[in-house]
């Protein structure tokens, strides 16, 4: 999973999780779906990071189209890493629908006890 797509928006402390995920692996590409505020204020800026700008006040179908246009021809991986720690349900639905419409397979990534965890791959205890 060399590509990370993450929502960067509202939620106290959620930018820390996004930052840790960015630093957790040698990602080939990183796409942060955010608004102008997120683009201006997010400090971590590796060379392979690209901001996908959205306006959360738009209708959800407009946001989906906007995400797809900005990601078009930029993701060639079979499977991507996806993180929804930050943001609202509307943003999450738009990102998920855009990813599905683009035909991308994905794994959900999160932090658990400060360790990166790929959901669904953890062995049952």
Short mmCIF file of C-alpha atoms in Angstrom, two decimals, residues 13-72:
data_model
loop_
_atom_site.label_atom_id
_atom_site.label_comp_id
_atom_site.label_asym_id
_atom_site.label_seq_id
_atom_site.Cartn_x
_atom_site.Cartn_y
_atom_site.Cartn_z
CA UNK A 13 -6.40 15.72 18.10
CA UNK A 14 -7.13 14.04 14.78
CA UNK A 15 -4.41 15.87 12.89
CA UNK A 16 -1.89 14.15 15.19
CA UNK A 17 -3.09 10.75 14.02
CA UNK A 18 -2.88 11.81 10.37
CA UNK A 19 0.64 13.13 10.97
CA UNK A 20 1.74 9.87 12.63
CA UNK A 21 0.32 7.82 9.78
CA UNK A 22 2.20 9.96 7.25
CA UNK A 23 5.44 9.35 9.15
CA UNK A 24 4.76 5.65 9.79
CA UNK A 25 5.69 4.28 6.38
CA UNK A 26 7.58 5.21 3.23
CA UNK A 27 4.49 6.20 1.24
CA UNK A 28 4.90 6.69 -2.50
CA UNK A 29 2.02 9.18 -2.57
CA UNK A 30 0.02 10.92 0.14
CA UNK A 31 -3.26 12.66 -0.56
CA UNK A 32 -4.88 14.72 2.19
CA UNK A 33 -8.48 15.63 1.52
CA UNK A 34 -9.08 18.92 3.27
CA UNK A 35 -10.22 22.51 2.91
CA UNK A 36 -8.15 25.69 2.51
CA UNK A 37 -7.73 25.96 6.29
CA UNK A 38 -6.22 22.48 6.46
CA UNK A 39 -3.93 23.23 3.54
CA UNK A 40 -2.69 26.41 5.18
CA UNK A 41 -2.28 25.08 8.74
CA UNK A 42 -1.04 21.50 8.35
CA UNK A 43 2.70 21.68 8.98
CA UNK A 44 3.95 18.27 7.82
CA UNK A 45 4.80 18.58 4.12
CA UNK A 46 6.75 15.68 2.64
CA UNK A 47 7.51 16.08 -1.06
CA UNK A 48 5.07 13.33 -2.00
CA UNK A 49 2.11 15.01 -0.28
CA UNK A 50 -0.69 16.55 -2.30
CA UNK A 51 -3.71 18.37 -0.94
CA UNK A 52 -7.09 17.54 -2.46
CA UNK A 53 -9.18 20.61 -1.70
CA UNK A 54 -12.89 20.38 -1.01
CA UNK A 55 -15.59 22.75 0.17
CA UNK A 56 -17.59 20.99 2.89
CA UNK A 57 -20.49 23.40 2.34
CA UNK A 58 -21.13 22.01 -1.16
CA UNK A 59 -23.58 19.21 -1.88
CA UNK A 60 -22.10 15.75 -1.34
CA UNK A 61 -22.31 14.80 -5.04
CA UNK A 62 -20.31 17.90 -5.94
CA UNK A 63 -17.67 16.98 -3.35
CA UNK A 64 -17.46 13.43 -4.73
CA UNK A 65 -16.96 14.73 -8.28
CA UNK A 66 -14.35 17.21 -7.06
CA UNK A 67 -12.37 14.50 -5.25
CA UNK A 68 -12.46 12.19 -8.28
CA UNK A 69 -11.30 14.95 -10.64
CA UNK A 70 -8.36 15.83 -8.42
CA UNK A 71 -7.32 12.18 -7.94
CA UNK A 72 -7.83 11.18 -11.58
#
